[in-house]
Coordinates of C-alpha atoms in Angstrom, one line a residue:
M1 CA 50.9 28.4 -12.0
I2 CA 48.9 27.9 -8.8
E3 CA 51.2 27.1 -6.0
P4 CA 50.5 23.8 -4.1
S5 CA 48.5 24.4 -0.9
A6 CA 49.3 22.9 2.5
G7 CA 45.9 21.1 2.2
L8 CA 43.5 20.2 5.0
P9 CA 45.0 18.9 8.2
L10 CA 43.6 15.4 8.0
D11 CA 44.0 12.5 10.4
R12 CA 43.2 9.0 9.1
R13 CA 39.5 9.1 10.1
R14 CA 38.9 12.5 8.5
M15 CA 40.8 11.3 5.4
F16 CA 38.3 8.4 5.0
Q17 CA 35.3 10.7 5.6
L18 CA 36.5 13.1 3.0
A19 CA 37.1 10.4 0.5
A20 CA 33.6 9.1 1.0
V21 CA 32.1 12.5 0.5
L22 CA 34.1 13.2 -2.6
G23 CA 33.5 9.8 -4.2
G24 CA 30.0 9.2 -3.0
G25 CA 27.3 11.6 -1.8
L26 CA 28.4 14.6 -3.8
A27 CA 28.6 12.7 -7.0
L28 CA 24.8 12.5 -6.8
G29 CA 24.7 16.0 -8.1
E30 CA 21.2 17.4 -8.0
R31 CA 20.2 15.1 -5.1
A32 CA 23.0 16.3 -2.9
F33 CA 22.2 19.7 -1.5
A34 CA 22.5 20.7 2.1
A35 CA 19.7 21.7 4.5
Q36 CA 20.4 25.4 5.4
G37 CA 22.6 25.8 8.4
S38 CA 23.3 22.0 8.7
P39 CA 26.7 20.4 8.4
M40 CA 27.6 17.9 5.6
P41 CA 24.9 15.2 5.7
A42 CA 25.4 11.6 5.0
A43 CA 24.5 10.6 1.4
S44 CA 21.4 8.9 2.6
A45 CA 20.2 12.2 4.1
A46 CA 20.1 13.9 0.7
P47 CA 16.6 14.5 -0.6
S48 CA 15.4 11.9 -3.0
L49 CA 14.1 12.7 -6.5
K50 CA 11.9 9.6 -6.5
V51 CA 8.3 10.3 -7.5
P52 CA 5.3 7.9 -7.8
P53 CA 4.9 5.9 -11.0
G54 CA 3.3 7.9 -13.7
T55 CA 4.3 11.3 -12.3
I56 CA 5.7 13.8 -14.7
R57 CA 9.3 14.6 -13.6
L58 CA 9.9 18.4 -13.8
N59 CA 11.9 18.5 -10.6
G60 CA 15.5 17.3 -11.3
N61 CA 16.7 19.2 -14.4
E62 CA 17.0 15.8 -16.1
Y63 CA 16.4 15.6 -19.9
W64 CA 13.1 13.9 -20.8
E65 CA 14.7 11.6 -23.4
G66 CA 17.5 9.1 -23.0
P67 CA 20.8 9.1 -24.9
V68 CA 20.9 9.7 -28.7
D69 CA 20.6 6.6 -30.8
D70 CA 24.4 6.3 -31.6
G71 CA 25.1 6.6 -27.9
L72 CA 22.6 3.9 -27.0
D73 CA 24.2 1.6 -29.7
A74 CA 27.7 2.2 -28.3
A75 CA 26.5 1.5 -24.7
R76 CA 24.8 -1.7 -25.7
A77 CA 28.0 -2.9 -27.5
A78 CA 30.1 -2.0 -24.5
V79 CA 27.8 -3.9 -22.1
A80 CA 28.6 -7.1 -24.0
R81 CA 32.3 -6.4 -23.4
S82 CA 31.9 -5.5 -19.7
N83 CA 33.4 -8.7 -18.4
Y84 CA 36.7 -6.8 -19.0
Y85 CA 37.6 -3.5 -17.2
D86 CA 38.2 -1.5 -20.4
P87 CA 38.9 -3.8 -23.3
V88 CA 39.1 -1.3 -26.1
G89 CA 40.2 1.8 -24.2
E90 CA 36.9 3.6 -23.9
R91 CA 38.3 6.0 -21.3
D92 CA 41.2 7.1 -23.6
A93 CA 38.8 7.3 -26.5
L94 CA 36.6 9.8 -24.6
I95 CA 39.6 11.9 -23.6
E96 CA 40.8 11.9 -27.3
T97 CA 37.3 12.9 -28.5
V98 CA 37.0 15.8 -26.1
S99 CA 40.6 16.9 -26.7
T100 CA 40.0 17.1 -30.4
M101 CA 36.7 18.8 -30.2
E102 CA 37.8 21.4 -27.6
R103 CA 41.3 21.9 -29.0
V104 CA 43.0 21.2 -25.7
G105 CA 45.7 18.8 -24.8
A106 CA 44.7 15.3 -23.7
D107 CA 46.4 16.0 -20.4
H108 CA 43.8 18.8 -19.8
V109 CA 40.8 16.4 -19.9
V110 CA 39.7 14.1 -17.0
P111 CA 36.5 12.0 -17.0
W112 CA 34.5 11.7 -13.8
A113 CA 31.3 9.9 -12.7
G114 CA 29.3 13.1 -13.3
S115 CA 30.4 16.6 -12.5
G116 CA 29.4 16.7 -8.8
S117 CA 32.6 15.1 -7.6
P118 CA 35.1 17.5 -9.4
L119 CA 33.0 20.4 -8.2
A120 CA 33.4 19.2 -4.6
R121 CA 37.0 18.5 -5.1
A122 CA 37.6 22.0 -6.4
V123 CA 36.3 23.4 -3.2
V124 CA 38.5 21.1 -1.2
G125 CA 41.5 21.7 -3.4
F126 CA 41.4 25.5 -3.5
C127 CA 39.5 26.6 -0.3
G128 CA 40.1 26.4 3.4
P129 CA 39.7 28.4 6.6
E130 CA 41.9 31.2 5.2
R131 CA 40.8 30.9 1.5
G132 CA 37.0 31.3 1.0
L133 CA 34.5 30.4 -1.6
V134 CA 32.5 33.1 -3.6
T135 CA 29.3 32.2 -5.5
A136 CA 26.2 33.8 -6.8
D137 CA 22.9 33.4 -4.8
P138 CA 20.9 31.5 -5.9
T139 CA 23.1 28.9 -7.5
F140 CA 23.8 25.2 -7.3
E141 CA 24.5 24.6 -3.6
V142 CA 26.9 21.7 -3.6
A143 CA 29.9 24.1 -3.4
W144 CA 28.4 25.7 -0.3
M145 CA 27.9 22.3 1.3
V146 CA 31.5 21.3 0.8
A147 CA 32.9 24.7 2.0
A148 CA 31.0 24.2 5.2
Y149 CA 32.6 20.8 5.6
V150 CA 36.1 22.1 5.2
G151 CA 35.6 25.3 7.2
A152 CA 35.9 27.7 4.3
P153 CA 34.0 31.0 4.6
V154 CA 31.3 31.4 1.9
A155 CA 30.3 34.7 0.3
K156 CA 26.9 34.5 -1.5
V157 CA 26.4 37.4 -3.9
P158 CA 22.9 38.1 -5.2
L159 CA 22.5 37.9 -9.0
R160 CA 22.7 41.1 -10.9
S161 CA 19.5 42.9 -11.8
P162 CA 17.8 43.0 -14.3
D163 CA 19.6 40.3 -16.3
Q164 CA 20.2 37.9 -13.4
A165 CA 23.9 37.4 -14.4
H166 CA 26.6 36.8 -11.9
D167 CA 27.7 40.1 -10.6
V168 CA 31.4 39.4 -10.9
R169 CA 32.6 42.8 -9.6
A170 CA 30.5 42.3 -6.5
M171 CA 31.8 38.7 -6.2
L172 CA 35.4 39.9 -6.2
A173 CA 34.6 42.7 -3.7
A174 CA 32.8 40.2 -1.4
N175 CA 36.1 38.4 -0.8
P176 CA 39.2 39.7 -2.6
R177 CA 41.3 36.9 -1.1
A178 CA 39.1 33.9 -1.9
G179 CA 40.5 30.7 -3.1
L180 CA 37.7 29.8 -5.5
Y181 CA 35.1 31.8 -7.5
Y182 CA 32.3 29.6 -8.7
V183 CA 30.4 30.6 -11.8
C184 CA 27.6 28.4 -13.1
N185 CA 26.8 29.5 -16.7
P186 CA 24.0 29.1 -17.6
N187 CA 23.1 29.3 -13.9
N188 CA 21.2 26.7 -12.0
P189 CA 18.4 27.4 -11.0
T190 CA 17.7 30.5 -13.1
G191 CA 19.0 29.5 -16.5
S192 CA 20.5 33.0 -16.8
L193 CA 23.7 33.8 -18.7
T194 CA 26.7 35.7 -17.6
P195 CA 28.5 37.4 -20.5
M196 CA 31.9 35.9 -21.3
E197 CA 33.6 39.3 -21.0
D198 CA 32.4 39.4 -17.4
I199 CA 33.9 36.0 -16.7
A200 CA 37.1 37.0 -18.4
W201 CA 37.2 40.2 -16.2
L202 CA 36.9 38.0 -13.1
V203 CA 39.8 35.8 -14.3
E204 CA 41.9 38.8 -15.0
N205 CA 41.3 40.6 -11.7
K206 CA 41.0 37.7 -9.2
P207 CA 43.9 37.0 -6.7
K208 CA 46.8 35.5 -8.6
D209 CA 46.6 32.3 -6.6
A210 CA 42.8 31.8 -6.9
V211 CA 40.9 29.8 -9.4
V212 CA 37.6 30.4 -11.3
L213 CA 35.5 27.3 -11.5
L214 CA 33.2 27.6 -14.6
D215 CA 30.4 25.1 -14.4
E216 CA 29.0 24.6 -18.0
A217 CA 26.6 21.8 -17.2
Y218 CA 23.8 23.6 -19.1
L219 CA 25.9 25.2 -21.8
H220 CA 24.6 23.1 -24.7
F221 CA 21.0 24.3 -24.1
S222 CA 22.2 27.8 -25.0
H223 CA 23.9 29.7 -27.8
A224 CA 26.4 31.1 -25.3
A225 CA 30.2 30.9 -25.8
S226 CA 32.2 28.5 -23.7
G227 CA 35.1 29.6 -21.5
M228 CA 37.3 27.1 -23.2
D229 CA 39.5 29.9 -24.7
L230 CA 40.5 30.7 -21.1
V231 CA 41.7 27.1 -20.6
R232 CA 43.5 27.1 -24.0
N233 CA 45.3 30.3 -22.9
G234 CA 46.6 28.7 -19.7
R235 CA 44.5 30.7 -17.3
D236 CA 43.5 29.7 -13.8
V237 CA 40.2 28.2 -14.9
V238 CA 38.6 24.8 -14.4
I239 CA 35.6 24.0 -16.6
L240 CA 33.1 21.3 -15.7
R241 CA 30.9 19.5 -18.1
T242 CA 28.3 16.8 -17.6
F243 CA 26.4 14.3 -19.8
S244 CA 23.6 14.3 -17.3
K245 CA 21.5 17.1 -18.9
I246 CA 21.0 17.5 -22.7
F247 CA 22.8 14.2 -23.4
G248 CA 20.2 12.3 -21.5
M249 CA 22.7 10.3 -19.4
A250 CA 21.9 11.3 -15.8
G251 CA 21.6 7.7 -14.6
M252 CA 24.8 6.7 -16.4
R253 CA 27.0 9.2 -14.4
M254 CA 29.5 10.8 -16.7
G255 CA 31.2 14.2 -16.5
L256 CA 34.4 16.0 -17.3
S257 CA 36.8 18.5 -15.8
I258 CA 38.9 20.5 -18.3
A259 CA 41.9 22.5 -17.1
R260 CA 45.7 22.7 -16.9
P261 CA 47.3 19.6 -15.6
D262 CA 48.5 21.3 -12.4
L263 CA 44.9 22.3 -11.6
Q264 CA 43.7 18.8 -12.4
A265 CA 46.2 17.5 -9.9
R266 CA 44.6 19.5 -7.2
L267 CA 41.2 17.8 -8.0
M268 CA 42.9 14.4 -7.9
Q269 CA 43.8 14.6 -4.2
Y270 CA 42.2 12.1 -1.8
D271 CA 41.9 9.1 -4.1
G272 CA 40.9 11.1 -7.2
V273 CA 43.0 9.0 -9.5
I274 CA 41.1 5.9 -8.4
Q275 CA 37.8 7.7 -8.9
T276 CA 38.6 8.7 -12.5
L277 CA 39.8 5.2 -13.4
Q278 CA 36.8 3.4 -12.0
L279 CA 34.3 4.5 -14.6
P280 CA 31.7 2.2 -16.2
V281 CA 32.7 1.3 -19.8
P282 CA 29.1 1.6 -21.2
A283 CA 28.9 5.2 -20.0
L284 CA 32.3 6.1 -21.5
A285 CA 31.3 4.6 -24.8
C286 CA 27.9 6.3 -24.8
A287 CA 29.5 9.7 -24.0
S288 CA 32.1 9.4 -26.9
A289 CA 29.4 8.4 -29.4
S290 CA 27.1 11.1 -28.3
L291 CA 29.7 13.8 -28.8
R292 CA 30.1 12.7 -32.4
R293 CA 26.4 13.4 -33.0
M294 CA 26.2 17.1 -32.0
D295 CA 23.7 17.6 -34.7
Q296 CA 21.2 15.7 -32.6
I297 CA 22.2 17.7 -29.5
T298 CA 21.5 20.9 -31.5
N299 CA 18.1 19.6 -32.4
R300 CA 17.4 18.9 -28.7
R301 CA 18.5 22.5 -27.9
E302 CA 16.1 24.0 -30.4
Q303 CA 13.1 21.9 -29.3
T304 CA 13.8 22.7 -25.7
T305 CA 14.0 26.4 -26.5
Q306 CA 10.6 26.3 -28.3
T307 CA 8.9 24.4 -25.5
R308 CA 10.5 26.6 -22.8
E309 CA 9.4 29.9 -24.5
K310 CA 5.9 28.5 -25.1
T311 CA 5.6 27.6 -21.4
A312 CA 7.0 30.9 -20.2
A313 CA 4.5 32.8 -22.4
F314 CA 1.7 30.7 -20.8
L315 CA 2.8 31.5 -17.3
T316 CA 3.3 35.2 -18.1
Q317 CA -0.3 35.3 -19.5
R318 CA -1.5 34.0 -16.1
G319 CA 0.2 37.0 -14.4
L320 CA 3.2 35.0 -13.0
A321 CA 6.7 36.4 -13.1
V322 CA 9.1 34.2 -15.1
L323 CA 12.8 34.9 -15.3
P324 CA 14.4 34.7 -18.8
S325 CA 16.3 31.4 -19.2
A326 CA 18.8 29.9 -21.7
A327 CA 18.6 26.4 -20.2
N328 CA 16.1 23.6 -19.6
M329 CA 14.5 25.3 -16.7
L330 CA 12.3 28.2 -15.7
M331 CA 12.1 30.1 -12.4
V332 CA 8.5 31.0 -11.7
D333 CA 7.3 33.4 -9.0
W334 CA 4.0 32.3 -7.6
G335 CA 3.6 35.5 -5.6
K336 CA 3.1 33.4 -2.4
P337 CA 5.1 30.6 -0.7
A338 CA 6.1 28.0 -3.2
A339 CA 5.8 24.9 -1.0
P340 CA 2.0 24.6 -1.1
I341 CA 2.0 25.1 -4.9
K342 CA 4.6 22.3 -5.2
A343 CA 2.4 20.0 -3.1
A344 CA -0.7 20.8 -5.0
M345 CA 1.1 20.1 -8.3
E346 CA 2.4 16.8 -7.0
A347 CA -1.2 15.8 -6.1
K348 CA -2.0 16.3 -9.8
G349 CA 0.9 14.1 -10.9
I350 CA 3.4 16.8 -11.7
A351 CA 6.6 16.9 -9.7
I352 CA 8.1 20.4 -9.9
G353 CA 11.3 21.7 -8.5
R354 CA 12.3 23.3 -5.3
S355 CA 12.8 26.9 -4.2
W356 CA 15.9 28.6 -2.8
P357 CA 16.1 30.3 0.6
I358 CA 16.7 33.7 -1.1
W359 CA 13.5 33.2 -3.2
P360 CA 10.9 31.3 -1.2
T361 CA 8.1 32.2 -3.5
R362 CA 9.7 30.9 -6.6
S363 CA 9.9 27.3 -8.0
R364 CA 12.3 25.9 -10.5
I365 CA 10.5 24.1 -13.3
T366 CA 12.4 21.7 -15.5
I367 CA 11.4 21.7 -19.2
G368 CA 10.0 18.3 -20.2
S369 CA 8.6 17.1 -23.5
P370 CA 6.0 19.3 -25.3
Q371 CA 3.3 17.0 -24.2
E372 CA 4.5 17.0 -20.6
M373 CA 4.6 20.8 -20.5
E374 CA 1.0 20.9 -21.9
R375 CA -0.1 18.8 -18.9
F376 CA 1.9 21.1 -16.6
C377 CA 0.2 24.2 -18.0
A378 CA -3.2 22.6 -17.6
S379 CA -2.4 21.7 -14.0
V380 CA -1.2 25.2 -13.2
D381 CA -4.6 26.5 -14.3
R382 CA -6.4 24.1 -12.0
V383 CA -4.1 24.8 -9.1
L384 CA -4.4 28.6 -9.5
A385 CA -8.2 28.3 -9.7
Q386 CA -8.3 26.3 -6.5
A387 CA -6.0 28.7 -4.7

């Protein structure tokens, strides 16, 4: 059992600021990352993923199709009932569906508007000036952003060579008294996998009052095992899931945290209960129906894998270094600063992803449809020829 913390010293003004951050800007997920060295920006300061009409979107780790058919049908039916707040109990239905599928108690499952908010809340709930955050580098930066806001020290540990897994032993050594160890598996932006035995080792050897936050946003693109057994066994683990990726629901804003009730309570601080109750009924209905069609999600995984490997082979043939990936993304090393390549691709109607400060010559490429990736490959040839 994690002992309750004293929490952040908050006056009324700071309380409202924190509530706005946790319920607003950070729920934007991929859009909400901090400029290096800057404090928490307003939500409006977060970079936009808008692109000109007709541009191929390979920049936001979105899935190129919308929800599966059953999910769309459920959402349409729920729209017709949306004059009521939750007329048939869609929130409870989603919790029951997840509870049954994952074999955890219903009190272990909390729906959110995406997974960005519970990620941010975990940093607030388990970190502070005396209890730091430890992550890989590179990884999804929202945790860094929130840690800076609450004054928690951040240790960024390079990914392990050559497999680009989280170096869990180095993470523990970087701060043996951290409050939160964040593991994104598969990792964003690399798509690399960390073996479950490594994650279990970190859970076993971390400080007894620390928590491992296991972000499984991209799990369904891979054949990797989930960390759900750790939750079932009552360990100090919070798992995050999202419907924004392979389920094709990024614009519908739906995610989950799965953990022991006492850990969930720490995420619910600062108006969290209100946030988890104010969820759109069509999104809840779509999520439940989609989970009942995992056969279609499996088909999406297999198609994404084929398209990703074909694209990686093309890039490798062009002499570009590509990291192995188990998700809907590739990290490509252009061998030169990535920003001009990104601009040149955008001029040809292909929006590709950003680079990370530790890897300024690499870009993250989201895997789109087979036809979109063919256009991407043709544009790469033209851009490289011009360069």
